[in-house]
Short mmCIF file of N, CA and C in Angstrom, two decimals:
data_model
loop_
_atom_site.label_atom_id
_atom_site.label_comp_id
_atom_site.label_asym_id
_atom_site.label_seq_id
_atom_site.Cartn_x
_atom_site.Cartn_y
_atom_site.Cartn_z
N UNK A 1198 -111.07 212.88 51.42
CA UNK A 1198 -110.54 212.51 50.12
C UNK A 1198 -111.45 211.45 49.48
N UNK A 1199 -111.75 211.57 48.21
CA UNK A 1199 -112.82 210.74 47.36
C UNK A 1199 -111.90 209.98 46.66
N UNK A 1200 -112.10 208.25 46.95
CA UNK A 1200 -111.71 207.27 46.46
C UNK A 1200 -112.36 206.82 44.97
N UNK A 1201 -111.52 206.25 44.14
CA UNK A 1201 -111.47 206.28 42.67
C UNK A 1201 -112.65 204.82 42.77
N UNK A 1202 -112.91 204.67 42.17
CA UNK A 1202 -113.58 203.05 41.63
C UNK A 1202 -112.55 202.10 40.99
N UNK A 1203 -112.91 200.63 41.35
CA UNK A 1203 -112.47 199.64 40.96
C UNK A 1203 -112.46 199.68 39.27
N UNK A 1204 -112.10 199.57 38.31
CA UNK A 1204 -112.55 199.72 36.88
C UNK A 1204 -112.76 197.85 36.76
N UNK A 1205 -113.41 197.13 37.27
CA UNK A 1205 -113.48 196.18 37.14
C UNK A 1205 -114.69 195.90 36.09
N UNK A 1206 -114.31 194.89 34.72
CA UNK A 1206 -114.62 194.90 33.58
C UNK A 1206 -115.11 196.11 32.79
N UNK A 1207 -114.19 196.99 33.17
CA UNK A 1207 -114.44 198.15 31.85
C UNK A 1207 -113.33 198.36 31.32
N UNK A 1208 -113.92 198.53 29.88
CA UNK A 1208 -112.74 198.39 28.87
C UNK A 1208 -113.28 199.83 27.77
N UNK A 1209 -113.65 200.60 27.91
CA UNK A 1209 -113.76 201.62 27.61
C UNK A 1209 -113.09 203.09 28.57
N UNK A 1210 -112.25 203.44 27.19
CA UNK A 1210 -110.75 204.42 27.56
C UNK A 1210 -112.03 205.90 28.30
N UNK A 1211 -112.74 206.17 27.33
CA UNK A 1211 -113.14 207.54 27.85
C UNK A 1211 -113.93 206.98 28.99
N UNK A 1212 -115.17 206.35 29.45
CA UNK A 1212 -115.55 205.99 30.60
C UNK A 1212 -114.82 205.89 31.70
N UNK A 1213 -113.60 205.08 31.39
CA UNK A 1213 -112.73 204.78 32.45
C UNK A 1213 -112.13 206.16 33.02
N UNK A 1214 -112.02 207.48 31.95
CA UNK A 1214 -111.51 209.06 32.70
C UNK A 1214 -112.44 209.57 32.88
N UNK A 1215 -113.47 209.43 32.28
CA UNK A 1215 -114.14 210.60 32.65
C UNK A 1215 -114.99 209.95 33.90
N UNK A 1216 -115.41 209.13 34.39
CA UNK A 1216 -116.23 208.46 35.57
C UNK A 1216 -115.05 208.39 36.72
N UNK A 1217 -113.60 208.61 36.45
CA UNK A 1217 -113.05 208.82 38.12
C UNK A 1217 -112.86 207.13 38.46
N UNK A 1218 -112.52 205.69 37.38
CA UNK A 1218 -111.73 204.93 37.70
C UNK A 1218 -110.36 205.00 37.92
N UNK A 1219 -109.82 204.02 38.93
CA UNK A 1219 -108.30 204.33 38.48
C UNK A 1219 -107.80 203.82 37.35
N UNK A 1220 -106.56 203.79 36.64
CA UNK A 1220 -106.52 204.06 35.71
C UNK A 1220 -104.70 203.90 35.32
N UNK A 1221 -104.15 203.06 35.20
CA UNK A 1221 -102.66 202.30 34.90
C UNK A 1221 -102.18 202.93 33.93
N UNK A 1222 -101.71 204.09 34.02
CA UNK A 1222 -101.12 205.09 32.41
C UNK A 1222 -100.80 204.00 31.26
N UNK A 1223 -101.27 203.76 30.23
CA UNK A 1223 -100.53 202.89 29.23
C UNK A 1223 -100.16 204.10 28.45
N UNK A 1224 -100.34 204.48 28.03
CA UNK A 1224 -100.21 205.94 26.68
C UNK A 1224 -98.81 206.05 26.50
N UNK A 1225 -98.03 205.63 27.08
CA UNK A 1225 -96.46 205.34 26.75
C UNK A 1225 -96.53 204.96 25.37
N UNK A 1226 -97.57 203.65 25.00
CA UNK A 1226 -97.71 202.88 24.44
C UNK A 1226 -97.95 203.70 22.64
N UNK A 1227 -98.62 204.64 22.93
CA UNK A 1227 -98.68 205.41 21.58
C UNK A 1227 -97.85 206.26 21.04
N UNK A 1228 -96.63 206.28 22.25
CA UNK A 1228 -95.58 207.02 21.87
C UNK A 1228 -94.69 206.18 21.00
N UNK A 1229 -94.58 205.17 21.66
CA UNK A 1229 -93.81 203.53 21.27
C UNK A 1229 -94.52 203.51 19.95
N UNK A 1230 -95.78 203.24 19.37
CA UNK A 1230 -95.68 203.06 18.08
C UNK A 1230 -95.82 204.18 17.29
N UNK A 1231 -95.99 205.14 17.23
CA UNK A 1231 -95.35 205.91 16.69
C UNK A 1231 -94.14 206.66 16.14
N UNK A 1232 -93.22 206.06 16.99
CA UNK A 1232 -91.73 206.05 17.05
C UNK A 1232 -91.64 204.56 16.61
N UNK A 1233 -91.87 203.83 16.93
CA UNK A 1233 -91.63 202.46 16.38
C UNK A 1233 -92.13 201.96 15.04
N UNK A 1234 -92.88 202.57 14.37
CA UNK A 1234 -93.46 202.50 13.21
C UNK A 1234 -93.89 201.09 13.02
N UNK A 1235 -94.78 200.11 12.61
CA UNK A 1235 -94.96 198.82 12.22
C UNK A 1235 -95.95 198.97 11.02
N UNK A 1236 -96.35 198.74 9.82
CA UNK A 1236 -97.56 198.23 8.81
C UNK A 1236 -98.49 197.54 9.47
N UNK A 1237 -98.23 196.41 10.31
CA UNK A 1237 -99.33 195.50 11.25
C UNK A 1237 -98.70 195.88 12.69
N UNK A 1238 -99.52 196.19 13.37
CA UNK A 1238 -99.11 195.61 14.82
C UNK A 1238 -99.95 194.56 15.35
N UNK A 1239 -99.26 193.64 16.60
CA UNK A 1239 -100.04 192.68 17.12
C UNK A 1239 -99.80 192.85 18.08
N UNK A 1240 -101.26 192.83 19.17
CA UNK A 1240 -101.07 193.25 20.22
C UNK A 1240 -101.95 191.84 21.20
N UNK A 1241 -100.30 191.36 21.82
CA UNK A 1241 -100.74 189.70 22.03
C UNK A 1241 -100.86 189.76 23.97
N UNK A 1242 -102.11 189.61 24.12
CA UNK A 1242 -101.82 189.16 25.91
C UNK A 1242 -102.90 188.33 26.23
N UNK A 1243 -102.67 187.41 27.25
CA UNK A 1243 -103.74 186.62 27.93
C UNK A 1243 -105.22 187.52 28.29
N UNK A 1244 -106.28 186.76 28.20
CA UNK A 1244 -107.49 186.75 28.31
C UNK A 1244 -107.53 188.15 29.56
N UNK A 1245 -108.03 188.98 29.41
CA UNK A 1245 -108.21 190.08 30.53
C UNK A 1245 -106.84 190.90 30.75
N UNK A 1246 -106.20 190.99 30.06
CA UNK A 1246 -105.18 191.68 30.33
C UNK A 1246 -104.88 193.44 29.57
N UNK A 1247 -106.42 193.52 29.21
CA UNK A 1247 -106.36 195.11 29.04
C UNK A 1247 -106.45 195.53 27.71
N UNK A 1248 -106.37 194.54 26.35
CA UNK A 1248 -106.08 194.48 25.21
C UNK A 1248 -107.69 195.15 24.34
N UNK A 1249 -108.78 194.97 25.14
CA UNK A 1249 -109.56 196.26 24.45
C UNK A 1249 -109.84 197.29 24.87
N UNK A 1250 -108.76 197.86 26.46
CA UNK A 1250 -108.83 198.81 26.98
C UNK A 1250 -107.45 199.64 25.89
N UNK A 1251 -106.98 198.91 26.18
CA UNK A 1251 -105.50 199.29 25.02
C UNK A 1251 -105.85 200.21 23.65
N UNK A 1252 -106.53 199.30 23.29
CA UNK A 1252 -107.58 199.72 21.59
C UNK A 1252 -108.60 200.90 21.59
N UNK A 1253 -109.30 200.81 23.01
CA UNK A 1253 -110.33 202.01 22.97
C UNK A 1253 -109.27 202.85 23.56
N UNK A 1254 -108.37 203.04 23.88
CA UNK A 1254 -107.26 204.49 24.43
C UNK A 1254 -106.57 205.16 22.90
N UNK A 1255 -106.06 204.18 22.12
CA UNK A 1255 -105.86 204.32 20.76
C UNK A 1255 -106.65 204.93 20.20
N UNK A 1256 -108.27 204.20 20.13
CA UNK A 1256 -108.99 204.73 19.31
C UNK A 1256 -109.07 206.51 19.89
N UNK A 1257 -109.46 206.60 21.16
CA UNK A 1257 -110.10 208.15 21.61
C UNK A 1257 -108.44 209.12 21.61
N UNK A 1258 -107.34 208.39 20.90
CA UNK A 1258 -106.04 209.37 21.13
C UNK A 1258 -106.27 210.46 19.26
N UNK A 1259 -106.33 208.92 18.56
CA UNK A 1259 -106.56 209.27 17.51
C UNK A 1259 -107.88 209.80 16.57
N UNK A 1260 -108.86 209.51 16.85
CA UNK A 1260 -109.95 209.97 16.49
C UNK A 1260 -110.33 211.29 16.15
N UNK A 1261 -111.10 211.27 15.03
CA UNK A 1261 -111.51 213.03 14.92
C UNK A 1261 -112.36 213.41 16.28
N UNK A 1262 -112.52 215.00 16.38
CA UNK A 1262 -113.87 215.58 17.50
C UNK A 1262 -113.27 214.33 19.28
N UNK A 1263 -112.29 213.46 19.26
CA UNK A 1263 -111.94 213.07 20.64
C UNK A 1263 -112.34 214.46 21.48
N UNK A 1264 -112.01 214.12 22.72
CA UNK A 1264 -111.87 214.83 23.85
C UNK A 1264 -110.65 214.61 24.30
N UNK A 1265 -110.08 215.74 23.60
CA UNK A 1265 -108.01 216.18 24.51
C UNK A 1265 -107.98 215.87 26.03
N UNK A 1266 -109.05 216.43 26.74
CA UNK A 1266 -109.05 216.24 27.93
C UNK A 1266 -109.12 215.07 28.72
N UNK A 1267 -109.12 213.75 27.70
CA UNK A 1267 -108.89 212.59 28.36
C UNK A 1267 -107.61 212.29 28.47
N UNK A 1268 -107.01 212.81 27.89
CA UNK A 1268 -105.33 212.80 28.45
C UNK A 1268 -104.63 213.68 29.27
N UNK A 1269 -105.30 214.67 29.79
CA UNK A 1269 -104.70 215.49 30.71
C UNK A 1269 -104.26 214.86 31.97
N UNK A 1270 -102.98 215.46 32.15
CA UNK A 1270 -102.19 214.63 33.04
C UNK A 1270 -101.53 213.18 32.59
N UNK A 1271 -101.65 212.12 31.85
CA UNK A 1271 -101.09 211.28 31.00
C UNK A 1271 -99.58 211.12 30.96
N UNK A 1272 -99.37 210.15 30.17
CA UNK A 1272 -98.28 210.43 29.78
C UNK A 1272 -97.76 211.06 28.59
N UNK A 1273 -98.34 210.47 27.63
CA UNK A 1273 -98.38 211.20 26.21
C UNK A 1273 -98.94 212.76 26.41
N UNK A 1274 -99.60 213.35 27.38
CA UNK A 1274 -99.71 214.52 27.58
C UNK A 1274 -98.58 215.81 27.61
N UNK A 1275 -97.61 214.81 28.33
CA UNK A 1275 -95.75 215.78 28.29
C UNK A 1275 -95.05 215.72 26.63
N UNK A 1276 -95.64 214.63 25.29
CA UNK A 1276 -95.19 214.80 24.60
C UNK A 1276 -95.87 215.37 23.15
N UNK A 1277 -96.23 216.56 23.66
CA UNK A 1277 -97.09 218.04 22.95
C UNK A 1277 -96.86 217.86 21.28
N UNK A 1278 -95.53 217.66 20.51
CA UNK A 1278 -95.13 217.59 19.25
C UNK A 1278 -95.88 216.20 18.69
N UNK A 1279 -96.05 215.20 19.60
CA UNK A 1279 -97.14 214.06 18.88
C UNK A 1279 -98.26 214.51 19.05
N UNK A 1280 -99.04 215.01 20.31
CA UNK A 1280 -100.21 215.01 20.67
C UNK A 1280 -100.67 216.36 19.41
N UNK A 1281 -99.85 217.44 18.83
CA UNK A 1281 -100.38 218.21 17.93
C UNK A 1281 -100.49 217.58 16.69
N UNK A 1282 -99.22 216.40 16.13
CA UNK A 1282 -99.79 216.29 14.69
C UNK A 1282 -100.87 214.96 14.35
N UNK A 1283 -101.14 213.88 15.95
CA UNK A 1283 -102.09 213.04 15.67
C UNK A 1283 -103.10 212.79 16.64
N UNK A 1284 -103.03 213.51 17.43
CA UNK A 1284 -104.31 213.61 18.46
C UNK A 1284 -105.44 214.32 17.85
N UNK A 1285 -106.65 213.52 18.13
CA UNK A 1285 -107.62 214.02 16.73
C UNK A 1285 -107.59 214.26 15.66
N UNK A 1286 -107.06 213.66 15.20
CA UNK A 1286 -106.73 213.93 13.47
C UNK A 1286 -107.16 212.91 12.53
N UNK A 1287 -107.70 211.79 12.86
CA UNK A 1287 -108.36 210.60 11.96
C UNK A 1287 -109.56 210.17 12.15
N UNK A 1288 -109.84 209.91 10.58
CA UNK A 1288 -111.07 208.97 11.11
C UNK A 1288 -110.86 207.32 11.36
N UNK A 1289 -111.10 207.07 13.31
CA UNK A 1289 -110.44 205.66 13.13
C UNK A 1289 -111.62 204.68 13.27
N UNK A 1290 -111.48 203.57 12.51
CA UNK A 1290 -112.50 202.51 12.82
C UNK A 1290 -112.12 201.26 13.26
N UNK A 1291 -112.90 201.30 14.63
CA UNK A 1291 -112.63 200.16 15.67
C UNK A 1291 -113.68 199.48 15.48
N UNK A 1292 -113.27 198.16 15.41
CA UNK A 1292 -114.26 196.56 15.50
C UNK A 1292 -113.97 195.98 16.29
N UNK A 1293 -114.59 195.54 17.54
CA UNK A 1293 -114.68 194.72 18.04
C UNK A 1293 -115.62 193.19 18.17
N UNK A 1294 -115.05 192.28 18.04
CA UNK A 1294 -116.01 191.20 17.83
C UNK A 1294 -115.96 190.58 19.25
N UNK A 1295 -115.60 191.05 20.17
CA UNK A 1295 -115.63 190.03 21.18
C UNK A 1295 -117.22 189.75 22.15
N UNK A 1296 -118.00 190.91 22.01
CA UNK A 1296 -119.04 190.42 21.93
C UNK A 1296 -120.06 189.68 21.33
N UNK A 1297 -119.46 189.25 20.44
CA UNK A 1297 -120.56 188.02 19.58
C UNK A 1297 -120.25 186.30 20.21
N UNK A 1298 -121.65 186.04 20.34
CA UNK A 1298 -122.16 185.06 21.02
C UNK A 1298 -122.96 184.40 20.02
N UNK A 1299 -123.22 183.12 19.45
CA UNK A 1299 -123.93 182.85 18.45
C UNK A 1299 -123.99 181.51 18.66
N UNK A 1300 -124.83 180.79 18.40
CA UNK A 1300 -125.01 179.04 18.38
C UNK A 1300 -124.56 178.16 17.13
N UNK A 1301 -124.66 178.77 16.07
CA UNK A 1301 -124.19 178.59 14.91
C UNK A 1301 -123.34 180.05 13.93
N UNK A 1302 -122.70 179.06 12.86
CA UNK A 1302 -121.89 180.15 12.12
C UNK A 1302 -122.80 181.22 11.41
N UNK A 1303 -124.34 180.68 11.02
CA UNK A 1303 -124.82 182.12 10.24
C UNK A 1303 -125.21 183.20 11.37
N UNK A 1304 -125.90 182.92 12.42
CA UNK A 1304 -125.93 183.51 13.06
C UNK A 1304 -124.61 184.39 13.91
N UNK A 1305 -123.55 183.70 13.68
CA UNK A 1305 -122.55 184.51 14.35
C UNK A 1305 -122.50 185.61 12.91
N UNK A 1306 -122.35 185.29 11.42
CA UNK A 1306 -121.89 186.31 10.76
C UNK A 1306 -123.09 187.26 10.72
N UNK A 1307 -124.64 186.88 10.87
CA UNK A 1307 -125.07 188.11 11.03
C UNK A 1307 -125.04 189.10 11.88
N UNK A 1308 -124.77 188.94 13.01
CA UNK A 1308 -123.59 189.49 14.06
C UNK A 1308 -122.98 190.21 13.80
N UNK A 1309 -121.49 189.40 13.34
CA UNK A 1309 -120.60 190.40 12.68
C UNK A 1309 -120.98 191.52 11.42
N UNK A 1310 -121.88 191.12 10.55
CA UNK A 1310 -122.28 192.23 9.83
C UNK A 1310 -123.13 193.15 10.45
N UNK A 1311 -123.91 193.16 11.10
CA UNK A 1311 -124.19 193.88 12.29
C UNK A 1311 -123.28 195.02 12.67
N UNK A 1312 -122.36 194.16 13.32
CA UNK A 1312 -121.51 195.11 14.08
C UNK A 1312 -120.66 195.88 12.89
N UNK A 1313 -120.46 195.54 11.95
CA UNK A 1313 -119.16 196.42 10.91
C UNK A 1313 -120.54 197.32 10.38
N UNK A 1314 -122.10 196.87 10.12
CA UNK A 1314 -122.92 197.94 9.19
C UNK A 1314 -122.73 199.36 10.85
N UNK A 1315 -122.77 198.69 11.90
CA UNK A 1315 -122.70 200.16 13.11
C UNK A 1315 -121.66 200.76 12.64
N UNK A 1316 -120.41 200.49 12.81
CA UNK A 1316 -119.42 201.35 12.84
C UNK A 1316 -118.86 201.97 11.44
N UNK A 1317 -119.61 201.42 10.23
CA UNK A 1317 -119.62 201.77 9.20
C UNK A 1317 -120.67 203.29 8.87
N UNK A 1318 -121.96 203.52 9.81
CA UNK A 1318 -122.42 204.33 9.63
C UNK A 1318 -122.25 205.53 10.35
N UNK A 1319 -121.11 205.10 11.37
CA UNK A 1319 -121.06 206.78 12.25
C UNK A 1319 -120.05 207.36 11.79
N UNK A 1320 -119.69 206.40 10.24
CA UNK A 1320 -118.69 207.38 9.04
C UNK A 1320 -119.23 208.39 7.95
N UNK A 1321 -120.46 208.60 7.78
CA UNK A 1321 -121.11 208.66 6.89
C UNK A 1321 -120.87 209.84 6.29
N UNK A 1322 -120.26 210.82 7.37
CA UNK A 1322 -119.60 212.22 6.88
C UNK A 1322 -118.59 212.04 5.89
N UNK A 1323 -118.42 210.96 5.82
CA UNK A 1323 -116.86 211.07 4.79
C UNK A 1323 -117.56 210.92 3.23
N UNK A 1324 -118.77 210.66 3.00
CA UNK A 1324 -119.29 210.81 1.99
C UNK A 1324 -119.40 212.35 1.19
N UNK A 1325 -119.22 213.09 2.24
CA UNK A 1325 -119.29 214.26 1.70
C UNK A 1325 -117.50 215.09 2.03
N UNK A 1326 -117.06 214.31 2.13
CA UNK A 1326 -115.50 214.94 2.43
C UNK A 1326 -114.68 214.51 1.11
N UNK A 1327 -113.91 215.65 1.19
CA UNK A 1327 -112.88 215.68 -0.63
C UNK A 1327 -111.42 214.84 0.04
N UNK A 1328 -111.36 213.94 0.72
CA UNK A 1328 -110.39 213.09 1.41
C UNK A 1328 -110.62 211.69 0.55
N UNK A 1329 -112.16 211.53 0.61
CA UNK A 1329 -112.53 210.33 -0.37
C UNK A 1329 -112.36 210.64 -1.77
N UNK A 1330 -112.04 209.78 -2.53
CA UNK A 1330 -112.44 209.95 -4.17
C UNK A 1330 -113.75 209.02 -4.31
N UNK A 1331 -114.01 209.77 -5.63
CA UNK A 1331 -115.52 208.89 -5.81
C UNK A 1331 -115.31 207.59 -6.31
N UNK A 1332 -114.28 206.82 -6.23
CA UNK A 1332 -114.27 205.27 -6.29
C UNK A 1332 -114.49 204.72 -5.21
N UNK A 1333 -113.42 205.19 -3.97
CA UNK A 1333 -113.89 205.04 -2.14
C UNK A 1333 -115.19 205.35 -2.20
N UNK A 1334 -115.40 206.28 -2.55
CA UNK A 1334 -117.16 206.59 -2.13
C UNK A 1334 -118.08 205.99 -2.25
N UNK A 1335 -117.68 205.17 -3.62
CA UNK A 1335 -118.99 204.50 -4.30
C UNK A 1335 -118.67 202.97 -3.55
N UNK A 1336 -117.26 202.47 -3.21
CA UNK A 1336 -117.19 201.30 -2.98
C UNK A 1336 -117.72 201.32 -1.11
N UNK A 1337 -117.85 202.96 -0.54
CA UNK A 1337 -118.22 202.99 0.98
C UNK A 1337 -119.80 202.71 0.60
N UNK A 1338 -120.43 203.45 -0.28
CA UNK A 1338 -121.34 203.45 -0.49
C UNK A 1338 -122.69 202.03 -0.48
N UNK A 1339 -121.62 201.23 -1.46
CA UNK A 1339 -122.25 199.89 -1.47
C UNK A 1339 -121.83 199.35 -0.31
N UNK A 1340 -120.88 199.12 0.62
CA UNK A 1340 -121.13 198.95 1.77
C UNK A 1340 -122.05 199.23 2.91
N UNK A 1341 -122.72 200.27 3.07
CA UNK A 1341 -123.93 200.63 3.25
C UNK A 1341 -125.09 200.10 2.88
N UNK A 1342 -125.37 199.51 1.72
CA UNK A 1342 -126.54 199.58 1.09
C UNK A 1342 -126.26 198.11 1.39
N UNK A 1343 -125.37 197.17 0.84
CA UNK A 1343 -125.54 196.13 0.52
C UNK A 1343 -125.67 195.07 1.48
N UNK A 1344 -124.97 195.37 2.37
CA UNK A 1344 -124.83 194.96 4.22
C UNK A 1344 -124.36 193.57 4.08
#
């Protein structure tokens, strides 16, 4: 019998299934807000307690082109009527800032603009999608350009 790996400091949802860590079902958790509905959620826990493993499981539940197959076997896997109308179905954009390290404040915000111009460009399809209107477009647009 082949023993799982420690997932010690990984916080990435698809790595963590598809590499054969073990792996603490949270996905309850997307049932809960979805049924629970909130405008903001806050998702509050001490330092290491799973909170951007939490976020990247979110992100790869909801995301367009995901891989379904990271939930096989799951929990949210037994509940088929969510997993058809929002499993892969968005375009979601995740920021994380917890890797920024900086000595001063300009240097931390070029950082952060950094990191929002990345995840701003692996949207770029939506420029050509009839989901945007050309006010979004033009205001995604200068986001791009203007950095």
């Amino acid at each position: 019998m082949r023993q799982k790996k420690l997932p010690i400091g990984i916080d990435n949802f698809e790595k963590l299934r598809s590499e054969d860590f073990y792996y603490v079902d949270k996905t309850g958790l997307i049932r809960e807000l979805l049924h629970n509905w909130g405008e903001v959620n806050l998702f509050t826990r001490p330092r290491r307690f799973g909170k951007t493993l939490n976020m990247s499981m979110l992100e790869h539940f909801f995301s367009l082109g995901g891989d379904k197959r990271m939930f096989d076997g799951l929990d949210i896997s037994k509940e088929t009527a969510l997993c058809e109308e929002y499993m892969g179905k968005y375009p979601v954009i995740s920021v994380s800032l917890k890797g920024i390290d900086a000595r001063c404040y300009e240097m931390a915000y070029q950082k952060v603009v950094q990191v929002i111009m990345e995840v701003a460009a692996r949207f770029y399809f939506l420029l050509d999608s009839e989901n945007l209107n050309e006010h979004d477009k033009a205001a995604y647009r200068k986001l791009l350009d203007d950095k």
